[in-house]
mmCIF file of C-alpha atoms in Angstrom:
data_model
loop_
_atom_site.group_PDB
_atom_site.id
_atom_site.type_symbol
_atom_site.label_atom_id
_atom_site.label_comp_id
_atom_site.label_asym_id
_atom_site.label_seq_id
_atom_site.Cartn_x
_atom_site.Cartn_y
_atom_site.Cartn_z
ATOM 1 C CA UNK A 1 -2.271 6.181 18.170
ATOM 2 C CA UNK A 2 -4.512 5.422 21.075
ATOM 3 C CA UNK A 3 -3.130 3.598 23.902
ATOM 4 C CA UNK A 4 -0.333 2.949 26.245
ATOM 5 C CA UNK A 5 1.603 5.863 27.897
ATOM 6 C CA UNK A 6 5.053 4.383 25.776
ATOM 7 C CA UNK A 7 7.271 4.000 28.587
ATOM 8 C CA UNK A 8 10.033 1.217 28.008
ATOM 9 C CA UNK A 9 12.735 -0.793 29.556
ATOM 10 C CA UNK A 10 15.394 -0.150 27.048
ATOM 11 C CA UNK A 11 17.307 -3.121 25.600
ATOM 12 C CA UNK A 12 16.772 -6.294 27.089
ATOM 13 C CA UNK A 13 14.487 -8.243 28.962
ATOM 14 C CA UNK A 14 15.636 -7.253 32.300
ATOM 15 C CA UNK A 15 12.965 -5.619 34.566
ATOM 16 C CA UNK A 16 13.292 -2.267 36.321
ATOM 17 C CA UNK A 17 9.979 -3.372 38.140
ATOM 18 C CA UNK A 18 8.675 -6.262 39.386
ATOM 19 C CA UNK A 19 5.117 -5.991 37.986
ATOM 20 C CA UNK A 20 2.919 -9.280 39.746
ATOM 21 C CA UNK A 21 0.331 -10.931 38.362
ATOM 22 C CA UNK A 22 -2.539 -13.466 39.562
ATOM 23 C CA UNK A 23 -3.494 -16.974 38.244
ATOM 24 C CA UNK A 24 -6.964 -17.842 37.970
ATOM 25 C CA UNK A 25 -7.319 -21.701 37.162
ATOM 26 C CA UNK A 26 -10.202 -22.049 34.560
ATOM 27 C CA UNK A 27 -11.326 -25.333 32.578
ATOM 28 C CA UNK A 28 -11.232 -24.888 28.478
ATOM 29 C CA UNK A 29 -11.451 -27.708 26.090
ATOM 30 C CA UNK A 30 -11.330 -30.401 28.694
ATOM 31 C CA UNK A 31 -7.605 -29.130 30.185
ATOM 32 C CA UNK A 32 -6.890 -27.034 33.201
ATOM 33 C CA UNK A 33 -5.395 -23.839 31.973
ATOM 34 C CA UNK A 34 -3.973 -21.068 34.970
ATOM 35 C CA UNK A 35 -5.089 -17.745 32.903
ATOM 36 C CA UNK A 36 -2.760 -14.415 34.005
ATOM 37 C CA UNK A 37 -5.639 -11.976 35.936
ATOM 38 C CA UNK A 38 -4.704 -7.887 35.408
ATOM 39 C CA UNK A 39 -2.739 -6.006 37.703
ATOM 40 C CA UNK A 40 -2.395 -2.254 38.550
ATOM 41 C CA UNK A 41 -1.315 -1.651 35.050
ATOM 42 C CA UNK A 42 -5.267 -3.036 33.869
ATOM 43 C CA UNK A 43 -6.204 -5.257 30.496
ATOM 44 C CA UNK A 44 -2.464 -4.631 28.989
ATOM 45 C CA UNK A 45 -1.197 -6.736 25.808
ATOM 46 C CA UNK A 46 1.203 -8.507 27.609
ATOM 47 C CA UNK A 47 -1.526 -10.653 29.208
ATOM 48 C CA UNK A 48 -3.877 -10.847 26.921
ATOM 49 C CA UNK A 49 -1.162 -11.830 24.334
ATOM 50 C CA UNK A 50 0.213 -14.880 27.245
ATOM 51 C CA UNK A 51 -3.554 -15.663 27.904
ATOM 52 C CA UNK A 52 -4.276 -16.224 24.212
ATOM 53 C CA UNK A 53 -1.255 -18.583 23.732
ATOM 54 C CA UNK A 54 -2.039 -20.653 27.058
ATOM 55 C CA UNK A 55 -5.812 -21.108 26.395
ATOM 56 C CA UNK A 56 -4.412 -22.672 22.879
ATOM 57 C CA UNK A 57 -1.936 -24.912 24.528
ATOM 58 C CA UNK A 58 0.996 -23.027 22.861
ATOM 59 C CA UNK A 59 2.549 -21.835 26.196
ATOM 60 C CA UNK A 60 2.528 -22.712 29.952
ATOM 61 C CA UNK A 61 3.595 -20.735 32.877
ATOM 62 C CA UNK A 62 6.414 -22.255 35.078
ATOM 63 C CA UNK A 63 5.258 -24.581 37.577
ATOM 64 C CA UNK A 64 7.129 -21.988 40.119
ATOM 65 C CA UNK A 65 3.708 -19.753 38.545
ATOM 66 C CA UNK A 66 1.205 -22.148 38.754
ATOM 67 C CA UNK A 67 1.971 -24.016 42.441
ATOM 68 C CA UNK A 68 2.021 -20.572 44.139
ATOM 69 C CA UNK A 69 -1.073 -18.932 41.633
ATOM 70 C CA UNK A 70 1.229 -15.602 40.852
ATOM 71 C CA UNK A 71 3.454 -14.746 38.170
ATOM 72 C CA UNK A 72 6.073 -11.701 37.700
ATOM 73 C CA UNK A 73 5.986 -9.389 34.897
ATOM 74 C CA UNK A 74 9.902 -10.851 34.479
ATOM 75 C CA UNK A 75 8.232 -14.691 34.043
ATOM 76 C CA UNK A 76 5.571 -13.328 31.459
ATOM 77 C CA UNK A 77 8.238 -11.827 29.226
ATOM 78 C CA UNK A 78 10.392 -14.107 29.487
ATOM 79 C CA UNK A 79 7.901 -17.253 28.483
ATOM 80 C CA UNK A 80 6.924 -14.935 25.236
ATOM 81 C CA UNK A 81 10.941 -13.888 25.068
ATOM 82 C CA UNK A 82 11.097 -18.194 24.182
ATOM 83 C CA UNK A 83 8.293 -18.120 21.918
ATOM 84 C CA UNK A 84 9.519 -15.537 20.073
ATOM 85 C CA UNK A 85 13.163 -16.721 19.425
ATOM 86 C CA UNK A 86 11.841 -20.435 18.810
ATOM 87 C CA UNK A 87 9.325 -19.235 15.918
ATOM 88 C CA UNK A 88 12.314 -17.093 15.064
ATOM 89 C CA UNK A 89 14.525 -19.936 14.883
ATOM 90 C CA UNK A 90 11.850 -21.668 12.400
ATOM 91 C CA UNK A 91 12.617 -18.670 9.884
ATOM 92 C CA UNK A 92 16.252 -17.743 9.624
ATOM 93 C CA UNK A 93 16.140 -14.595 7.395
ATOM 94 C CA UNK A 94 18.155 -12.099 8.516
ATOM 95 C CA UNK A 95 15.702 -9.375 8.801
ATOM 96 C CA UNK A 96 13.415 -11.816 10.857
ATOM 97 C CA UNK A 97 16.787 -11.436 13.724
ATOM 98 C CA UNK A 98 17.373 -7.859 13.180
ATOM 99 C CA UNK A 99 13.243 -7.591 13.990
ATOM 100 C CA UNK A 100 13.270 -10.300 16.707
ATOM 101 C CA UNK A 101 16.063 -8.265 18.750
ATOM 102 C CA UNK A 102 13.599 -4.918 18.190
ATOM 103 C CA UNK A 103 10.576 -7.275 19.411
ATOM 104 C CA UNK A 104 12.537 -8.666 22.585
ATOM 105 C CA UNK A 105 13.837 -5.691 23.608
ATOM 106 C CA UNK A 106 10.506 -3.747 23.685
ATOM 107 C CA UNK A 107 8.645 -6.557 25.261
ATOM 108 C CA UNK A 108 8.635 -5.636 28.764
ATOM 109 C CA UNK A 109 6.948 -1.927 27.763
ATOM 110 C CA UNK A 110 3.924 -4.250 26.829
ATOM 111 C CA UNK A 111 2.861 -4.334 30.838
ATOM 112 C CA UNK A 112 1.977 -0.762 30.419
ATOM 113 C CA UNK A 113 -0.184 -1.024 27.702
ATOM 114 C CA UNK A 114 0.857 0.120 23.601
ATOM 115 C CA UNK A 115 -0.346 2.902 20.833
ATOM 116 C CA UNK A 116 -2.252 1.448 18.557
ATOM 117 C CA UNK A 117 -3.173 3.724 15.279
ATOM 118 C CA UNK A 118 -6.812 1.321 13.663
ATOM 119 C CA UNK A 119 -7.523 1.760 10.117
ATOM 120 C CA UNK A 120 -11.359 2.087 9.862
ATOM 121 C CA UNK A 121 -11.842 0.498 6.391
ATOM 122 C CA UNK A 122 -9.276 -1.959 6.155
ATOM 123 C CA UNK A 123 -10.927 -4.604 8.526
ATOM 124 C CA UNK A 124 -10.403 -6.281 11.646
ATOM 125 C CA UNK A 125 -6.875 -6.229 11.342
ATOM 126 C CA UNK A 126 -6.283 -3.235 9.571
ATOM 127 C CA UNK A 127 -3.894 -1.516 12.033
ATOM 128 C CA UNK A 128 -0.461 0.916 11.481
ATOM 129 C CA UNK A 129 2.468 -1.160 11.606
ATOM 130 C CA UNK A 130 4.842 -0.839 14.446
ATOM 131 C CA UNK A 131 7.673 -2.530 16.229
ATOM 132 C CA UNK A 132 4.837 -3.563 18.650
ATOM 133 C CA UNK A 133 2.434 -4.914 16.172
ATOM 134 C CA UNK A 134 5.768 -6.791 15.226
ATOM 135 C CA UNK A 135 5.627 -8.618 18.616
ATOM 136 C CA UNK A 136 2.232 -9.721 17.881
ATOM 137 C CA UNK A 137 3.345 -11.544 14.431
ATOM 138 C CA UNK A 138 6.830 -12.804 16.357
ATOM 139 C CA UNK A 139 4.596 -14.588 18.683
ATOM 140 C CA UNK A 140 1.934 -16.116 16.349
ATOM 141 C CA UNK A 141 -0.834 -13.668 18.045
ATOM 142 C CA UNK A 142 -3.416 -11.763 15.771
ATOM 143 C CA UNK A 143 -4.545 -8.197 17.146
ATOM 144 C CA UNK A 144 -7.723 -7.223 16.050
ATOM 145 C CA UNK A 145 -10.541 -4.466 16.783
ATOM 146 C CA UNK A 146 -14.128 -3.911 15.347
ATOM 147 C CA UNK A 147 -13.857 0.295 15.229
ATOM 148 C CA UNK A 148 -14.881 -0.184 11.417
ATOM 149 C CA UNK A 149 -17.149 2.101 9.242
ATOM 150 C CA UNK A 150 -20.028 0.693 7.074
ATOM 151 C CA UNK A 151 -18.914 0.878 4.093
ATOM 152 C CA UNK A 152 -22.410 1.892 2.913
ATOM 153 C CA UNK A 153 -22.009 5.422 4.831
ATOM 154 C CA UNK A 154 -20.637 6.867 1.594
ATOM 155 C CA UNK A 155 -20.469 10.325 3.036
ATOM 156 C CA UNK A 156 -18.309 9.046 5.766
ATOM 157 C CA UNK A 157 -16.292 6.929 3.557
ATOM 158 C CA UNK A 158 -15.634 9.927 1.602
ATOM 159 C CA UNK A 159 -13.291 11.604 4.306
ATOM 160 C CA UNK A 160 -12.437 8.814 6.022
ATOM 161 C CA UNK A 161 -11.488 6.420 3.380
ATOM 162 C CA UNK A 162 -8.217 4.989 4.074
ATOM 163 C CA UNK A 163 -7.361 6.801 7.271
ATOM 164 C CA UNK A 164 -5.705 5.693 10.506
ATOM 165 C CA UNK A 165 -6.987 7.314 14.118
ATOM 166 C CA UNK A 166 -4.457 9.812 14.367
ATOM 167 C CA UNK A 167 -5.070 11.201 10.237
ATOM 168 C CA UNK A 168 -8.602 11.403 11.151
ATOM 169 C CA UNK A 169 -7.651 13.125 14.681
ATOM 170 C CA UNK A 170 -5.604 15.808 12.215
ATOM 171 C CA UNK A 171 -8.816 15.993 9.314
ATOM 172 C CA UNK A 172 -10.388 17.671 12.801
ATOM 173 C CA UNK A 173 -8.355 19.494 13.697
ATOM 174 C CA UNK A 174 -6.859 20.956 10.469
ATOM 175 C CA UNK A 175 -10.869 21.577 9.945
ATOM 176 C CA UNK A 176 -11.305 23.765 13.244
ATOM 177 C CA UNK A 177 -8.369 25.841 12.337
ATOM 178 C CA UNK A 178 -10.284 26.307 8.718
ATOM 179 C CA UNK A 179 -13.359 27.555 10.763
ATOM 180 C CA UNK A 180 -11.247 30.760 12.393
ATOM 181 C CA UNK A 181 -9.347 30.765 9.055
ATOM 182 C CA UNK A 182 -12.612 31.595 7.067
ATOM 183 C CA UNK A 183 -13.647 34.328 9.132
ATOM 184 C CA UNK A 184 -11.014 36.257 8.661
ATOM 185 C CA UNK A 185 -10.964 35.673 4.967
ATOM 186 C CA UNK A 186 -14.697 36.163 4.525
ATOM 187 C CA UNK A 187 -13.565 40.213 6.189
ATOM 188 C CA UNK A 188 -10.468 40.735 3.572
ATOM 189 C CA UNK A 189 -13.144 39.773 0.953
ATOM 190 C CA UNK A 190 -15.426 42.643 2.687
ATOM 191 C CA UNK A 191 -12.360 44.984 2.364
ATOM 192 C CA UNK A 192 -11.321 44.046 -0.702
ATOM 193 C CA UNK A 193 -15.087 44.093 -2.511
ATOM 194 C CA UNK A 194 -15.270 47.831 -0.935
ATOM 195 C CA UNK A 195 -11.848 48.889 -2.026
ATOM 196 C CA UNK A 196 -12.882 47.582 -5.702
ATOM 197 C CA UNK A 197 -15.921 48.904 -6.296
ATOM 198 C CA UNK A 198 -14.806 52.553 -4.839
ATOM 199 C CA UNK A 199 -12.186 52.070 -7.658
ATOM 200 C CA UNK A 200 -14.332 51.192 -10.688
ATOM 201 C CA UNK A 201 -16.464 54.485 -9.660
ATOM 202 C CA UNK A 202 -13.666 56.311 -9.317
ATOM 203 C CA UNK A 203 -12.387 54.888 -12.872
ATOM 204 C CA UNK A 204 -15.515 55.592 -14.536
ATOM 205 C CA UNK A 205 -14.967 59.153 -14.084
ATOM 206 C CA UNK A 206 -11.215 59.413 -15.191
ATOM 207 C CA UNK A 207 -9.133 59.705 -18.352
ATOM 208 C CA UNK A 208 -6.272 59.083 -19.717
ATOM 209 C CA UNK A 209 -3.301 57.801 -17.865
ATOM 210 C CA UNK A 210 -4.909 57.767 -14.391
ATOM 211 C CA UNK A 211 -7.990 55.628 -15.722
ATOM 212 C CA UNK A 212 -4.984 52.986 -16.974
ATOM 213 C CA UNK A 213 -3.298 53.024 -13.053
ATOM 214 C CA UNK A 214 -6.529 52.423 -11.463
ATOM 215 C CA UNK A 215 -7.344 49.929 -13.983
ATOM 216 C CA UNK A 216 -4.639 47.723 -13.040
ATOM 217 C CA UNK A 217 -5.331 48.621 -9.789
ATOM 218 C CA UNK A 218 -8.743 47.130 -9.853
ATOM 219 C CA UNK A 219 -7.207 44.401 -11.548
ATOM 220 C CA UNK A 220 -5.197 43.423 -9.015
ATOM 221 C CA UNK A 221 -7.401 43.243 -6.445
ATOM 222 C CA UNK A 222 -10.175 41.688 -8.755
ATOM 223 C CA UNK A 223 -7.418 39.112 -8.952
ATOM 224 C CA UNK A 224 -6.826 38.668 -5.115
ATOM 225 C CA UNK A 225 -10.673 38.242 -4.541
ATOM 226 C CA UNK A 226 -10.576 35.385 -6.428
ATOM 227 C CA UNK A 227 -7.603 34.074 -5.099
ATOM 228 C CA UNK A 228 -9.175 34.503 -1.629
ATOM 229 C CA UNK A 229 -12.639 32.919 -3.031
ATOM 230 C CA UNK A 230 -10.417 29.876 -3.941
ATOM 231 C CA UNK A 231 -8.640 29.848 -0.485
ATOM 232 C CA UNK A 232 -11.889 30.032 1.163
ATOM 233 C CA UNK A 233 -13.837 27.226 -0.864
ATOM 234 C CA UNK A 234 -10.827 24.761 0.047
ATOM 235 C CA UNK A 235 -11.036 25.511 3.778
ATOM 236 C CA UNK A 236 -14.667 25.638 3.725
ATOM 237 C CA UNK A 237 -14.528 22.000 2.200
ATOM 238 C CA UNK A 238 -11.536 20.924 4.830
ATOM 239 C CA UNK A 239 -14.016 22.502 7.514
ATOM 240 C CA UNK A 240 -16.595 20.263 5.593
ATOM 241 C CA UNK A 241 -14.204 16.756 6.159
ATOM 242 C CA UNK A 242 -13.728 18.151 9.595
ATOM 243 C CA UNK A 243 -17.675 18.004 10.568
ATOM 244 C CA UNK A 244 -17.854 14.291 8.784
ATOM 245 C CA UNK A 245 -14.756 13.018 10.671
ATOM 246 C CA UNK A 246 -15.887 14.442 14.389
ATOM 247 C CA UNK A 247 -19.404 12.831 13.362
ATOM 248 C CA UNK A 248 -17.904 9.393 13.258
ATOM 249 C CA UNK A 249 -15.718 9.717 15.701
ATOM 250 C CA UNK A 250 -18.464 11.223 18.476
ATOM 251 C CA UNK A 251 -21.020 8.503 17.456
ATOM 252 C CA UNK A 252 -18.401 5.299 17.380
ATOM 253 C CA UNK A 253 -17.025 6.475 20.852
ATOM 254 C CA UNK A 254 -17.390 3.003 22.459
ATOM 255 C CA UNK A 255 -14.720 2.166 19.426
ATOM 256 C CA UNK A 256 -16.932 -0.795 18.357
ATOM 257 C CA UNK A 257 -19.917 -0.678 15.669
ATOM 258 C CA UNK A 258 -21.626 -3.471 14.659
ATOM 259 C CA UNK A 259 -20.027 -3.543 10.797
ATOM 260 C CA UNK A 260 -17.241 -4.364 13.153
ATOM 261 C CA UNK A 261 -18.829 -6.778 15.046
ATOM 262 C CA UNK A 262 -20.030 -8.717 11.884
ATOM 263 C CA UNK A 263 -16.719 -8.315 10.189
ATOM 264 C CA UNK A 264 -14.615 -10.010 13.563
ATOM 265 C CA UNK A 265 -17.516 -12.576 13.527
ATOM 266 C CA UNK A 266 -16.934 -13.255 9.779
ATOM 267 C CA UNK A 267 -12.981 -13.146 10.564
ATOM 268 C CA UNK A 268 -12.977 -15.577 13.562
ATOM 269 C CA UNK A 269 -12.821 -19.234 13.157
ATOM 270 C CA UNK A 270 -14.541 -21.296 15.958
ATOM 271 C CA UNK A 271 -12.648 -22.057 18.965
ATOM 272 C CA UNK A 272 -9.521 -19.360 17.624
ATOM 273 C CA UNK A 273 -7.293 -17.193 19.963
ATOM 274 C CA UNK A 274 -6.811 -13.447 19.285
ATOM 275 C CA UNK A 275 -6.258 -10.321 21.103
ATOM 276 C CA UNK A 276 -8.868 -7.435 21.097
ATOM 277 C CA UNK A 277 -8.265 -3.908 21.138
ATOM 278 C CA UNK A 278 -10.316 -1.222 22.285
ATOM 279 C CA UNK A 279 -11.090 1.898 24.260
ATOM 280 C CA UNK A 280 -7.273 1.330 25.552
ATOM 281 C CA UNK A 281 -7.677 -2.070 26.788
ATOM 282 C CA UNK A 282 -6.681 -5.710 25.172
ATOM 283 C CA UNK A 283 -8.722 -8.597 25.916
ATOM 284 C CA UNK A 284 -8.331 -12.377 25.087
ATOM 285 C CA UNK A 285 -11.059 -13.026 22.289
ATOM 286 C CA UNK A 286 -12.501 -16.705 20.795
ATOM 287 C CA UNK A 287 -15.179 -17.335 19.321
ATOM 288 C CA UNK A 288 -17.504 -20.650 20.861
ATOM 289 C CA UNK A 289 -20.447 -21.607 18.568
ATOM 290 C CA UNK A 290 -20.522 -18.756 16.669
ATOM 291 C CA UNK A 291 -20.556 -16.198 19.573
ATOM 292 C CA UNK A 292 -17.676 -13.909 20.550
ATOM 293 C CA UNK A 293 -16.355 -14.085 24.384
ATOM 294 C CA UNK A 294 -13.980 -12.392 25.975
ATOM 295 C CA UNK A 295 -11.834 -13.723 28.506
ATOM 296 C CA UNK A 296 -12.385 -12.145 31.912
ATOM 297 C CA UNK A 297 -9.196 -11.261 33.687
ATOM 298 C CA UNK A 298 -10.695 -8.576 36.280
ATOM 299 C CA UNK A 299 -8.740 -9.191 39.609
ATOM 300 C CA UNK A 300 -11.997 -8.796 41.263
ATOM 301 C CA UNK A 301 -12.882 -12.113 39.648
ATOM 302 C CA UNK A 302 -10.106 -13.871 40.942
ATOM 303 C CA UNK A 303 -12.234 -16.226 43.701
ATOM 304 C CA UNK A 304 -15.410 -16.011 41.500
ATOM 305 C CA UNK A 305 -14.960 -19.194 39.552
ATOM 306 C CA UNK A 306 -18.143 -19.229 37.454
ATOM 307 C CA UNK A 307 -17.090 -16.119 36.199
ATOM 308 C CA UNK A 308 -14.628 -16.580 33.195
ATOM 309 C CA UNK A 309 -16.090 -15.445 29.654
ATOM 310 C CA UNK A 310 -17.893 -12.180 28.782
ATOM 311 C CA UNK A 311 -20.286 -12.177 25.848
ATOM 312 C CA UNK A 312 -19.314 -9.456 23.015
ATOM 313 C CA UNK A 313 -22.243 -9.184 21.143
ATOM 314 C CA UNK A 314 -23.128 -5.260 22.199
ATOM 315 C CA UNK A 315 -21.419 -2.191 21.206
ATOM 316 C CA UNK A 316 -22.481 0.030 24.205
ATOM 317 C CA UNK A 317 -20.844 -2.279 26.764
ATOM 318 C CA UNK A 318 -23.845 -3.930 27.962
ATOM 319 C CA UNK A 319 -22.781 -7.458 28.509
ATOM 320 C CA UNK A 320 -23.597 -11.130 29.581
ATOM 321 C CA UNK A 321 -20.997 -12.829 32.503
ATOM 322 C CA UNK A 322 -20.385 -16.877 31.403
ATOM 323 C CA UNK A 323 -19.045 -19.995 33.170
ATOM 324 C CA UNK A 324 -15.662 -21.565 31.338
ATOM 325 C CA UNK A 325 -18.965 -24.418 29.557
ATOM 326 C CA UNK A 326 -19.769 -20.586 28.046
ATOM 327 C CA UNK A 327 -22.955 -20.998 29.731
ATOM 328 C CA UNK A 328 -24.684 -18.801 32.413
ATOM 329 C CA UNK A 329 -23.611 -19.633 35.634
ATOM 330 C CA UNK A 330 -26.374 -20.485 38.603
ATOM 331 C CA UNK A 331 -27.922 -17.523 40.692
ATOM 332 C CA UNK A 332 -25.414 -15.854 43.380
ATOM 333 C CA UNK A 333 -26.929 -13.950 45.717
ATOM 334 C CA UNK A 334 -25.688 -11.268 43.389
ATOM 335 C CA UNK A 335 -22.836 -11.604 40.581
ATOM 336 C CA UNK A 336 -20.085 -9.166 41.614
ATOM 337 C CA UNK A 337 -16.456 -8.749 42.440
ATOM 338 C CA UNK A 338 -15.651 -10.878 45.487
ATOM 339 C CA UNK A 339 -15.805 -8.955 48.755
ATOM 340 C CA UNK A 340 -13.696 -9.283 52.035
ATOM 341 C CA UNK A 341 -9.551 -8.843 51.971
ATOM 342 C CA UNK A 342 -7.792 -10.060 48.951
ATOM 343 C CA UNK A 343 -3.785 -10.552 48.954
ATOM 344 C CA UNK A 344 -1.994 -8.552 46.352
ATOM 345 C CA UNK A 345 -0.120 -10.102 43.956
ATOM 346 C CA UNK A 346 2.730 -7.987 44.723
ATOM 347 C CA UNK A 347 2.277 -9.622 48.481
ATOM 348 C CA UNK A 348 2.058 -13.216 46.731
ATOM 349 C CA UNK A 349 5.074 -12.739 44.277
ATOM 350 C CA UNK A 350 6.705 -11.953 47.508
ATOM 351 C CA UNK A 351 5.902 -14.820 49.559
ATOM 352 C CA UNK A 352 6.769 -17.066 46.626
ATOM 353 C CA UNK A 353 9.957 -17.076 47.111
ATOM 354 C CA UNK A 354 9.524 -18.348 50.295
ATOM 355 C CA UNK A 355 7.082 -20.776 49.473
ATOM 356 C CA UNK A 356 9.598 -22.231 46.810
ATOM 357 C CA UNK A 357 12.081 -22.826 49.263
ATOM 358 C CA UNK A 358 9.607 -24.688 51.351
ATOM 359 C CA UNK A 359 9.012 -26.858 48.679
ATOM 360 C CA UNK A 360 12.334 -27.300 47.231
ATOM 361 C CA UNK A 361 13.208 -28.352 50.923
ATOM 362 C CA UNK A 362 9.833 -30.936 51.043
ATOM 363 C CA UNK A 363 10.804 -32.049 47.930
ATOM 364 C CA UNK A 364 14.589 -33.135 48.711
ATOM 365 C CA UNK A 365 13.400 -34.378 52.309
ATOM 366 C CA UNK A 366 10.527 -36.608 50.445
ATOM 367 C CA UNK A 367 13.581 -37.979 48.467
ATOM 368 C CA UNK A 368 16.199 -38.704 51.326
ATOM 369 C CA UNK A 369 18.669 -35.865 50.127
ATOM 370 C CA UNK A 370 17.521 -33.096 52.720
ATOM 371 C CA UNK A 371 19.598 -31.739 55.521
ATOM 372 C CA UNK A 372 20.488 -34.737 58.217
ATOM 373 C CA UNK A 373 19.954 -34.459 61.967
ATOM 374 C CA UNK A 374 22.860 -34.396 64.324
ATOM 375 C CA UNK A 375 22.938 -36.952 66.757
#
């Protein structure tokens, strides 16, 4: 499939790195909402999966998260860990637990992005199943993408028909290993043609028994010509599939074509929360009066407030930058990533801590239980 680079956790949700994360607080439908912003790791599932559930109102960050603006990779799996076992708890089949201890236990991966194998004619949610995908279901998430073939490209549809990524990937390639196949054929043909038609001159002028040997002679190699022709036409036509497949492929590179566009449009019920894949990356997607947006969660965004949707009505990546009303923001001098010294959120997940304790400490003073003074 196309995506992350696979590496896990192993079983459990407990962290072998503290990934950090960034809050960005937006306005949508009337509420504040603190959105997760990317991290080292870039646009991974894991946020846009949390994103999609807070924007609906389904989950919220601790308040830990949202009075200090950072959250730790530990915090995000753990608020999906909840969602997960409480939808779980809503269906008690058995294979629902067996799948729910898979999900939980490969959650934490999800920071580093996941393989995703798309189906190109099966629609916007026509992807491979995998433990992964499972997640999505566990936590009441759709993943979609918009890498779909017109179906009125019958050529195309032809090869492709109900292929994932990584058949298509193999048509190619089993194609390009035809091409240097056929070559070589195409010569034993040469030999064999010769090597036959010295043999039926040679026949022509014999008798007897040696005219019956090199009659079965030339029989058997009349016999492996054709088998050869026959070997030939199939890798010609896998060579053929090839050519189709690496077509489509080359010319849908930006892994979005505007059958897929219409079908994600036709798919999307106004003001609905899904997860988009594509070109490696998974954004937050909704659609707002029957446009697409997707959520921006750029770190270089993070003290640009007017800066919060991204049109999706392109497949070449040109795109339109909107305010959390979905409308254009005013001029800037110039729309770009905030300049001057930003604080990691490694750096804030650090001084959290600290900052907790602070408050903790305000908090219990405020209330008459702090630490007393000695006289």
């Amino acid at each position: 499939g196309i995506g992350g680079d696979g590496r896990g956790f192993g079983v459990g949700i407990s962290m072998s790195s503290r990934g950090a994360y960034q809050l960005k607080t937006i306005r949508y439908r009337e509420t504040e909402r603190k959105i997760l912003l990317q991290n080292l790791n870039g646009p991974c599932p894991l946020i846009a999966a949390a994103n999609a559930l807070i924007l609906e109102g389904a989950l919220a960050l601790p308040p830990e998260c949202q009075r200090n603006a950072v959250a730790s990779t530990e915090d995000v799996v753990n608020l999906l860990a909840n969602r997960a076992i409480t939808r779980s708890n809503d269906n008690r089949k058995k294979e629902y637990e067996y799948h729910l201890n898979e999900v939980l236990s490969m959650l934490p991966s999800l920071q580093h992005g996941m393989d995703v194998n798309p189906k190109f004619t099966d629609g916007v949610l026509g992807i491979e199943f995998t433990t992964n995908l499972g997640a999505f279901d566990l936590l009441g998430v759709q993943l979609v993408h918009g890498w779909l073939l017109d179906p009125q490209d019958i050529e195309t549809c032809s090869v492709v028909n109900t292929k994932t990524y990584n058949q298509l990937v193999e048509t190619v390639i089993a194609g390009n290993e035809a091409k240097a196949l056929i070559e070589s054929i195409e010569e034993q043909i040469r030999d064999k043609q010769k090597e036959l038609d010295t043999y039926l001159e040679r026949g022509s002028c014999s008798g007897g028994k040696q005219q019956d040997e090199m009659q079965a002679e030339s029989n058997d190699l009349h016999e492996e010509v054709i088998n050869l022709r026959e070997k030939m036409n199939e890798l010609s036509s896998l060579q053929v599939q090839s050519e189709v497949a690496n077509t489509f492929l080359s010319a849908t590179a930006h892994q979005l074509t505007y059958h897929g566009l219409e079908q994600l449009h036709k798919h999307l019920g106004d003001g609905e929360m899904c997860v988009f894949f594509r070109n490696n990356h998974f954004a937050t997607l909704t659609k707002h009066l029957g446009i697409l947006y997707l959520l921006v969660t750029d770190l270089g965004y993070a003290n640009v407030p007017e800066i919060v949707w991204e049109k999706l009505d392109e497949v070449d990546g040109n795109t339109e930058y909107l305010n959390e009303l979905f409308q254009k923001p005013p001029p800037r001098a110039e729309l770009k990533p905030a300049a001057g010294p930003t604080i990691a959120p490694e750096l804030l997940l650090a001084q959290r801590s600290q900052a907790e304790s602070d408050y903790q400490l305000a908090l219990a003073m405020s209330k008459g239980t702090g630490p007393q003074q000695m006289d």
